[in-house]
Amino acid sequence: MTAMTTSRRTIVEALQYREARQSIVSSYVLTDTSPPSRINAVWRQKVIHWYFTVVAALRRQHAASSAASPGSSSSDVNPFDRTMVHVSASLLDGYLASLSGERAMRYKRRAAYQLLATTCLLLGMRLARHESIKEDLVSTDGGGGLKRAKTHRTNMNDAINEASTAAATRVAIPTAATILRISAAPMSITERHVLAMVNELTGSRSFPRSGGVVTALDYVRALSSSFPSSGYTDEEEDLPVSLGPDGAEEARRLADLALVDSTYPPLRPAVLACAVISLVLSKSSSSSDVVRRCVHRSVLGRLADDPELVRAACKAESHLRVLRSEPPSRDARRAIIAPPTSHLIPLEDD
């Protein structure tokens, strides 16, 4: 098979197409500063703090295990990273936004919301790991490797196992029982409950049938100068925007900041990507308007002139500029350094 020639433009256009297929897109609030009524901003913030805490704990656990394993290298990539949090949060937001008003009322109860959030973390970690393995295989065999991602119902587990066998390094993604154990989840949530919720969530219209979940981090990675763009040449008129390693890391940090902010609604991945990338690149430019237009063209493509999307991106950029200048809250610090000893959503009434 002849290796595929893939420019960054082609990769971003593929992200745009996949994002358009995510049913959550039509449910995002693009201009209002209040989250959708069915999204409890306080609960969502606590859950995302919990996501970061659990993933950080698993990352430390994996690093310690790898260091003790013979033949391991310090250059081995740790699979537990912020991508898992962003994918899990997208699943959570997408599922809630896809529900009818009557069904959405179910998740006004803490116990139901906790169960949904735990299930989204389990599925988010698996989807993120699956996509990571698929990208590794594609970069290794020049575009071959995995076929259409099997992410529907029980096929998802089969696809992950198949990909893990083909990958150079096998990494065990935690089971529902592991997540419940390390997070000391409420007794009302059991492995049986989580697995039942997996079937419900993967059967919903919001769950990705192929291609995984698109997040702002995907656009940041695609526009990073370190992203492997196979066969790219200057003649292909590639994208005018490129992030260096430090800029890409800052953009990812800003995306994390937006994710845990309870005062701002969830945004389309491309809109959030425009905001964080523009904010990073404008620091080193004397003309932020020119930079912003280049970023919008690179990320939004043909939608770069859509007034609603442009307003939303500019508004998010201004909001993040303020957040970036503020010292991190105690809760934000706790999300990074605290051990996962509770689900962080109290069961008692407010």
Short mmCIF file of C-alpha atoms in Angstrom, two decimals:
data_model
loop_
_atom_site.label_atom_id
_atom_site.label_comp_id
_atom_site.label_asym_id
_atom_site.label_seq_id
_atom_site.Cartn_x
_atom_site.Cartn_y
_atom_site.Cartn_z
CA MET A 1 0.00 0.00 0.00
CA THR A 2 1.27 3.44 -0.91
CA ALA A 3 1.80 5.73 2.07
CA MET A 4 -0.72 8.54 2.33
CA THR A 5 0.39 12.13 1.97
CA THR A 6 -1.30 14.15 4.68
CA SER A 7 -0.91 17.88 5.23
CA ARG A 8 -1.93 19.67 8.36
CA ARG A 9 -4.75 21.28 6.39
CA THR A 10 -6.15 17.86 5.54
CA ILE A 11 -5.93 16.82 9.18
CA VAL A 12 -7.73 19.95 10.40
CA GLU A 13 -10.43 19.54 7.75
CA ALA A 14 -10.95 15.97 8.97
CA LEU A 15 -11.33 17.30 12.53
CA GLN A 16 -13.89 19.85 11.31
CA TYR A 17 -15.90 17.11 9.62
CA ARG A 18 -15.80 14.86 12.68
CA GLU A 19 -16.76 17.73 14.98
CA ALA A 20 -19.74 18.57 12.77
CA ARG A 21 -20.98 15.02 13.28
CA GLN A 22 -20.91 15.27 17.04
CA SER A 23 -24.50 15.86 18.07
CA ILE A 24 -23.32 18.01 20.97
CA VAL A 25 -22.27 20.71 18.50
CA SER A 26 -25.81 21.91 17.93
CA SER A 27 -26.41 22.01 21.66
CA TYR A 28 -23.50 24.22 22.67
CA VAL A 29 -24.35 27.70 23.89
CA LEU A 30 -22.12 29.95 21.79
CA THR A 31 -22.94 33.45 22.99
CA ASP A 32 -24.73 33.30 26.34
CA THR A 33 -22.52 33.46 29.44
CA SER A 34 -24.79 31.10 31.37
CA PRO A 35 -24.46 27.32 30.95
CA PRO A 36 -27.43 25.42 29.47
CA SER A 37 -30.11 24.84 32.11
CA ARG A 38 -29.60 21.08 32.08
CA ILE A 39 -25.88 21.43 32.88
CA ASN A 40 -25.33 21.97 36.59
CA ALA A 41 -22.22 24.17 36.48
CA VAL A 42 -21.18 23.47 40.08
CA TRP A 43 -21.51 19.70 39.78
CA ARG A 44 -19.77 19.75 36.42
CA GLN A 45 -16.82 21.68 37.85
CA LYS A 46 -16.47 19.25 40.75
CA VAL A 47 -16.63 16.27 38.41
CA ILE A 48 -13.97 17.67 36.09
CA HIS A 49 -11.73 18.38 39.10
CA TRP A 50 -12.28 14.74 40.03
CA TYR A 51 -11.44 13.62 36.48
CA PHE A 52 -8.11 15.48 36.60
CA THR A 53 -7.38 14.00 40.04
CA VAL A 54 -8.05 10.40 39.01
CA VAL A 55 -6.08 10.69 35.76
CA ALA A 56 -3.17 12.31 37.64
CA ALA A 57 -3.18 9.45 40.15
CA LEU A 58 -3.20 6.87 37.36
CA ARG A 59 -0.39 8.74 35.63
CA ARG A 60 1.76 8.58 38.77
CA GLN A 61 0.86 4.92 39.24
CA HIS A 62 1.81 4.10 35.63
CA ALA A 63 5.10 6.01 35.91
CA ALA A 64 6.04 4.13 39.09
CA SER A 65 5.11 0.79 37.54
CA SER A 66 7.07 1.52 34.36
CA ALA A 67 10.15 2.59 36.33
CA ALA A 68 10.10 -0.72 38.18
CA SER A 69 9.65 -2.79 35.01
CA PRO A 70 12.74 -4.18 33.28
CA GLY A 71 13.26 -2.87 29.79
CA SER A 72 11.22 0.28 30.33
CA SER A 73 12.58 3.59 29.06
CA SER A 74 12.24 7.09 30.48
CA SER A 75 11.17 8.18 26.97
CA ASP A 76 8.09 5.93 27.01
CA VAL A 77 4.92 8.00 26.68
CA ASN A 78 2.61 7.94 29.68
CA PRO A 79 -0.90 7.34 28.29
CA PHE A 80 -2.73 8.96 31.18
CA ASP A 81 -2.97 12.64 30.31
CA ARG A 82 -5.35 15.59 30.04
CA THR A 83 -6.82 14.24 26.78
CA MET A 84 -8.74 11.66 28.78
CA VAL A 85 -10.29 14.41 30.88
CA HIS A 86 -11.34 16.47 27.85
CA VAL A 87 -12.87 13.45 26.11
CA SER A 88 -14.73 12.40 29.29
CA ALA A 89 -16.10 15.91 29.80
CA SER A 90 -17.25 15.99 26.16
CA LEU A 91 -19.12 12.72 26.63
CA LEU A 92 -20.76 14.07 29.78
CA ASP A 93 -21.84 17.35 28.18
CA GLY A 94 -22.92 15.65 24.97
CA TYR A 95 -25.09 13.06 26.67
CA LEU A 96 -26.88 15.59 28.87
CA ALA A 97 -27.46 17.92 25.92
CA SER A 98 -28.93 15.09 23.83
CA LEU A 99 -31.64 14.17 26.35
CA SER A 100 -35.23 15.25 26.19
CA GLY A 101 -36.41 17.52 28.99
CA GLU A 102 -38.13 14.70 30.87
CA ARG A 103 -35.15 12.34 30.71
CA ALA A 104 -32.75 15.14 31.62
CA MET A 105 -34.64 15.63 34.90
CA ARG A 106 -33.27 12.28 36.04
CA TYR A 107 -29.80 13.81 36.31
CA LYS A 108 -30.97 16.53 38.66
CA ARG A 109 -30.41 13.85 41.31
CA ARG A 110 -26.88 13.63 42.66
CA ALA A 111 -26.70 9.82 42.64
CA ALA A 112 -27.71 9.63 38.97
CA TYR A 113 -25.31 12.42 38.02
CA GLN A 114 -22.45 10.74 39.90
CA LEU A 115 -23.10 7.47 38.10
CA LEU A 116 -23.20 9.19 34.71
CA ALA A 117 -19.99 11.11 35.44
CA THR A 118 -18.17 7.95 36.54
CA THR A 119 -19.29 6.10 33.41
CA CYS A 120 -18.17 8.97 31.18
CA LEU A 121 -14.70 8.81 32.75
CA LEU A 122 -14.44 5.09 32.08
CA LEU A 123 -15.55 5.50 28.45
CA GLY A 124 -13.50 8.67 27.98
CA MET A 125 -10.29 6.95 29.05
CA ARG A 126 -10.97 4.05 26.71
CA LEU A 127 -11.83 6.24 23.74
CA ALA A 128 -8.80 8.49 24.29
CA ARG A 129 -6.49 5.49 24.57
CA HIS A 130 -8.01 3.89 21.49
CA GLU A 131 -7.48 7.04 19.43
CA SER A 132 -3.89 7.34 20.69
CA ILE A 133 -3.11 3.78 19.65
CA LYS A 134 -4.73 4.32 16.26
CA GLU A 135 -2.64 7.47 15.67
CA ASP A 136 0.52 5.58 16.60
CA LEU A 137 -0.31 2.85 14.11
CA VAL A 138 -1.12 5.34 11.35
CA SER A 139 2.15 7.22 11.88
CA THR A 140 4.02 3.90 11.85
CA ASP A 141 2.56 2.36 8.70
CA GLY A 142 1.93 5.55 6.72
CA GLY A 143 -1.84 5.69 6.94
CA GLY A 144 -2.80 2.05 7.19
CA GLY A 145 -3.49 0.25 10.42
CA LEU A 146 -6.87 0.41 12.06
CA LYS A 147 -9.99 0.64 10.00
CA ARG A 148 -13.14 2.39 11.16
CA ALA A 149 -13.12 2.77 14.93
CA LYS A 150 -15.47 0.34 16.62
CA THR A 151 -16.84 2.47 19.42
CA HIS A 152 -20.45 1.29 19.58
CA ARG A 153 -21.56 -0.79 22.55
CA THR A 154 -19.49 -3.93 23.23
CA ASN A 155 -17.50 -3.59 20.00
CA MET A 156 -15.56 -0.79 21.64
CA ASN A 157 -13.84 -3.22 23.99
CA ASP A 158 -12.94 -5.52 21.08
CA ALA A 159 -11.42 -2.62 19.13
CA ILE A 160 -9.35 -1.52 22.10
CA ASN A 161 -8.02 -5.03 22.65
CA GLU A 162 -7.17 -5.43 18.96
CA ALA A 163 -5.37 -2.11 18.89
CA SER A 164 -3.47 -2.89 22.07
CA THR A 165 -2.19 -6.13 20.59
CA ALA A 166 -0.85 -4.30 17.54
CA ALA A 167 0.66 -1.45 19.53
CA ALA A 168 4.27 -1.54 20.68
CA THR A 169 3.32 -1.06 24.32
CA ARG A 170 0.34 -2.62 26.06
CA VAL A 171 -1.29 -0.38 28.68
CA ALA A 172 -4.20 -1.63 30.74
CA ILE A 173 -6.97 0.95 30.97
CA PRO A 174 -8.61 0.74 34.42
CA THR A 175 -11.90 -1.11 34.75
CA ALA A 176 -15.00 0.28 36.40
CA ALA A 177 -14.05 -1.56 39.59
CA THR A 178 -10.59 0.06 39.60
CA ILE A 179 -11.98 3.57 39.17
CA LEU A 180 -14.51 3.04 41.95
CA ARG A 181 -11.84 1.66 44.26
CA ILE A 182 -9.23 4.39 43.82
CA SER A 183 -11.79 7.18 44.03
CA ALA A 184 -13.66 5.84 47.06
CA ALA A 185 -16.92 6.45 45.21
CA PRO A 186 -20.21 6.40 47.12
CA MET A 187 -21.55 2.96 48.02
CA SER A 188 -24.59 3.70 45.88
CA ILE A 189 -22.42 3.32 42.78
CA THR A 190 -21.34 -0.24 41.99
CA GLU A 191 -19.54 -1.84 39.07
CA ARG A 192 -22.83 -3.38 37.96
CA HIS A 193 -24.45 0.08 37.87
CA VAL A 194 -21.57 1.52 35.84
CA LEU A 195 -21.64 -1.31 33.28
CA ALA A 196 -25.39 -0.90 32.86
CA MET A 197 -24.86 2.82 32.32
CA VAL A 198 -22.19 2.03 29.70
CA ASN A 199 -24.84 0.28 27.59
CA GLU A 200 -27.23 3.20 27.95
CA LEU A 201 -24.64 5.83 27.10
CA THR A 202 -23.07 4.00 24.15
CA GLY A 203 -26.53 3.46 22.73
CA SER A 204 -27.40 7.16 22.82
CA ARG A 205 -27.30 9.38 19.73
CA SER A 206 -24.61 11.55 21.34
CA PHE A 207 -22.06 8.72 21.52
CA PRO A 208 -19.46 8.75 18.70
CA ARG A 209 -19.99 5.93 16.23
CA SER A 210 -16.58 6.36 14.60
CA GLY A 211 -13.55 8.61 14.74
CA GLY A 212 -13.61 9.21 18.47
CA VAL A 213 -14.38 12.50 20.21
CA VAL A 214 -12.97 15.77 18.87
CA THR A 215 -11.72 18.24 21.50
CA ALA A 216 -9.87 21.54 21.38
CA LEU A 217 -6.68 19.60 22.13
CA ASP A 218 -6.94 17.88 18.74
CA TYR A 219 -6.75 21.24 16.94
CA VAL A 220 -3.85 22.36 19.15
CA ARG A 221 -1.97 19.17 18.32
CA ALA A 222 -2.69 19.46 14.60
CA LEU A 223 -1.35 23.03 14.55
CA SER A 224 1.72 22.17 16.59
CA SER A 225 5.05 22.37 14.78
CA SER A 226 5.97 18.99 16.28
CA PHE A 227 2.93 17.25 14.79
CA PRO A 228 4.07 14.61 12.25
CA SER A 229 2.62 15.82 8.96
CA SER A 230 3.49 13.05 6.51
CA GLY A 231 4.60 14.14 3.07
CA TYR A 232 4.00 17.85 3.58
CA THR A 233 5.61 20.31 1.19
CA ASP A 234 5.40 24.09 0.86
CA GLU A 235 3.57 23.68 -2.44
CA GLU A 236 0.55 22.29 -0.62
CA GLU A 237 -0.36 25.73 0.76
CA ASP A 238 -0.56 24.46 4.29
CA LEU A 239 -2.03 26.34 7.25
CA PRO A 240 -0.58 29.76 8.17
CA VAL A 241 -0.57 29.05 11.91
CA SER A 242 1.94 26.93 13.80
CA LEU A 243 2.55 26.48 17.53
CA GLY A 244 5.96 25.71 18.95
CA PRO A 245 6.31 23.23 21.85
CA ASP A 246 6.00 25.91 24.54
CA GLY A 247 3.07 27.57 22.78
CA ALA A 248 1.26 24.25 22.34
CA GLU A 249 1.69 23.44 26.02
CA GLU A 250 0.35 26.86 27.03
CA ALA A 251 -2.63 26.39 24.70
CA ARG A 252 -3.37 23.03 26.31
CA ARG A 253 -3.12 24.59 29.77
CA LEU A 254 -5.60 27.31 28.75
CA ALA A 255 -7.96 24.64 27.41
CA ASP A 256 -7.75 22.92 30.83
CA LEU A 257 -8.56 26.24 32.47
CA ALA A 258 -11.63 26.71 30.29
CA LEU A 259 -12.78 23.17 31.00
CA VAL A 260 -12.90 23.61 34.78
CA ASP A 261 -14.38 27.12 34.72
CA SER A 262 -17.93 26.96 36.08
CA THR A 263 -18.77 30.52 35.04
CA TYR A 264 -18.62 29.86 31.29
CA PRO A 265 -20.63 27.43 29.14
CA PRO A 266 -19.10 24.46 27.30
CA LEU A 267 -17.93 25.54 23.84
CA ARG A 268 -17.51 23.91 20.48
CA PRO A 269 -14.01 22.39 20.30
CA ALA A 270 -13.08 24.57 17.30
CA VAL A 271 -14.30 27.73 19.04
CA LEU A 272 -12.30 26.96 22.17
CA ALA A 273 -9.26 26.09 20.03
CA CYS A 274 -9.51 29.46 18.27
CA ALA A 275 -9.60 31.22 21.64
CA VAL A 276 -6.62 29.46 23.23
CA ILE A 277 -4.41 29.50 20.12
CA SER A 278 -5.15 33.18 19.41
CA LEU A 279 -4.36 34.05 23.00
CA VAL A 280 -1.02 32.24 22.87
CA LEU A 281 0.12 33.59 19.50
CA SER A 282 -0.99 37.18 20.13
CA LYS A 283 1.56 37.43 22.96
CA SER A 284 4.41 37.44 20.46
CA SER A 285 2.73 39.58 17.79
CA SER A 286 2.20 43.32 17.47
CA SER A 287 -1.04 42.78 15.53
CA SER A 288 -3.39 40.51 17.46
CA ASP A 289 -6.23 41.10 14.94
CA VAL A 290 -4.16 39.68 12.09
CA VAL A 291 -3.13 36.70 14.21
CA ARG A 292 -6.72 36.11 15.24
CA ARG A 293 -7.95 36.09 11.64
CA CYS A 294 -5.20 33.62 10.65
CA VAL A 295 -6.12 31.34 13.53
CA HIS A 296 -9.82 31.47 12.67
CA ARG A 297 -9.06 30.60 9.03
CA SER A 298 -6.84 27.74 10.11
CA VAL A 299 -9.24 26.22 12.63
CA LEU A 300 -12.70 27.11 11.31
CA GLY A 301 -11.93 26.85 7.60
CA ARG A 302 -14.97 27.81 5.53
CA LEU A 303 -16.80 28.88 8.70
CA ALA A 304 -14.16 31.50 9.56
CA ASP A 305 -16.56 34.28 8.49
CA ASP A 306 -19.52 32.96 10.46
CA PRO A 307 -20.35 35.95 12.72
CA GLU A 308 -21.72 33.82 15.57
CA LEU A 309 -18.66 31.57 15.71
CA VAL A 310 -16.28 34.53 15.47
CA ARG A 311 -18.09 36.36 18.28
CA ALA A 312 -18.05 33.24 20.43
CA ALA A 313 -14.31 32.70 19.86
CA CYS A 314 -13.46 36.35 20.61
CA LYS A 315 -15.64 36.32 23.72
CA ALA A 316 -14.00 33.12 24.97
CA GLU A 317 -10.57 34.57 24.27
CA SER A 318 -11.35 37.68 26.35
CA HIS A 319 -12.69 35.53 29.17
CA LEU A 320 -9.61 33.30 29.18
CA ARG A 321 -7.33 36.34 29.14
CA VAL A 322 -8.88 37.40 32.45
CA LEU A 323 -8.72 33.88 33.89
CA ARG A 324 -5.07 33.54 32.91
CA SER A 325 -4.16 36.68 34.83
CA GLU A 326 -5.84 35.47 38.01
CA PRO A 327 -4.02 33.29 40.58
CA PRO A 328 -5.26 29.68 40.56
CA SER A 329 -7.95 28.94 43.11
CA ARG A 330 -7.45 26.46 45.91
CA ASP A 331 -9.88 24.08 44.17
CA ALA A 332 -7.87 24.25 40.94
CA ARG A 333 -4.65 23.45 42.80
CA ARG A 334 -6.38 20.64 44.64
CA ALA A 335 -7.47 19.08 41.33
CA ILE A 336 -3.82 18.62 40.39
CA ILE A 337 -2.19 17.54 43.64
CA ALA A 338 -4.82 15.87 45.80
CA PRO A 339 -5.14 12.07 45.97
CA PRO A 340 -8.47 10.70 44.70
CA THR A 341 -10.10 10.01 48.05
CA SER A 342 -13.65 11.07 47.26
CA HIS A 343 -15.96 11.64 44.35
CA LEU A 344 -16.01 15.34 45.28
CA ILE A 345 -19.79 15.63 44.85
CA PRO A 346 -21.39 15.50 48.31
CA LEU A 347 -24.47 13.31 48.58
CA GLU A 348 -26.18 15.53 51.13
CA ASP A 349 -28.39 18.40 50.01
CA ASP A 350 -26.94 21.90 49.66
#
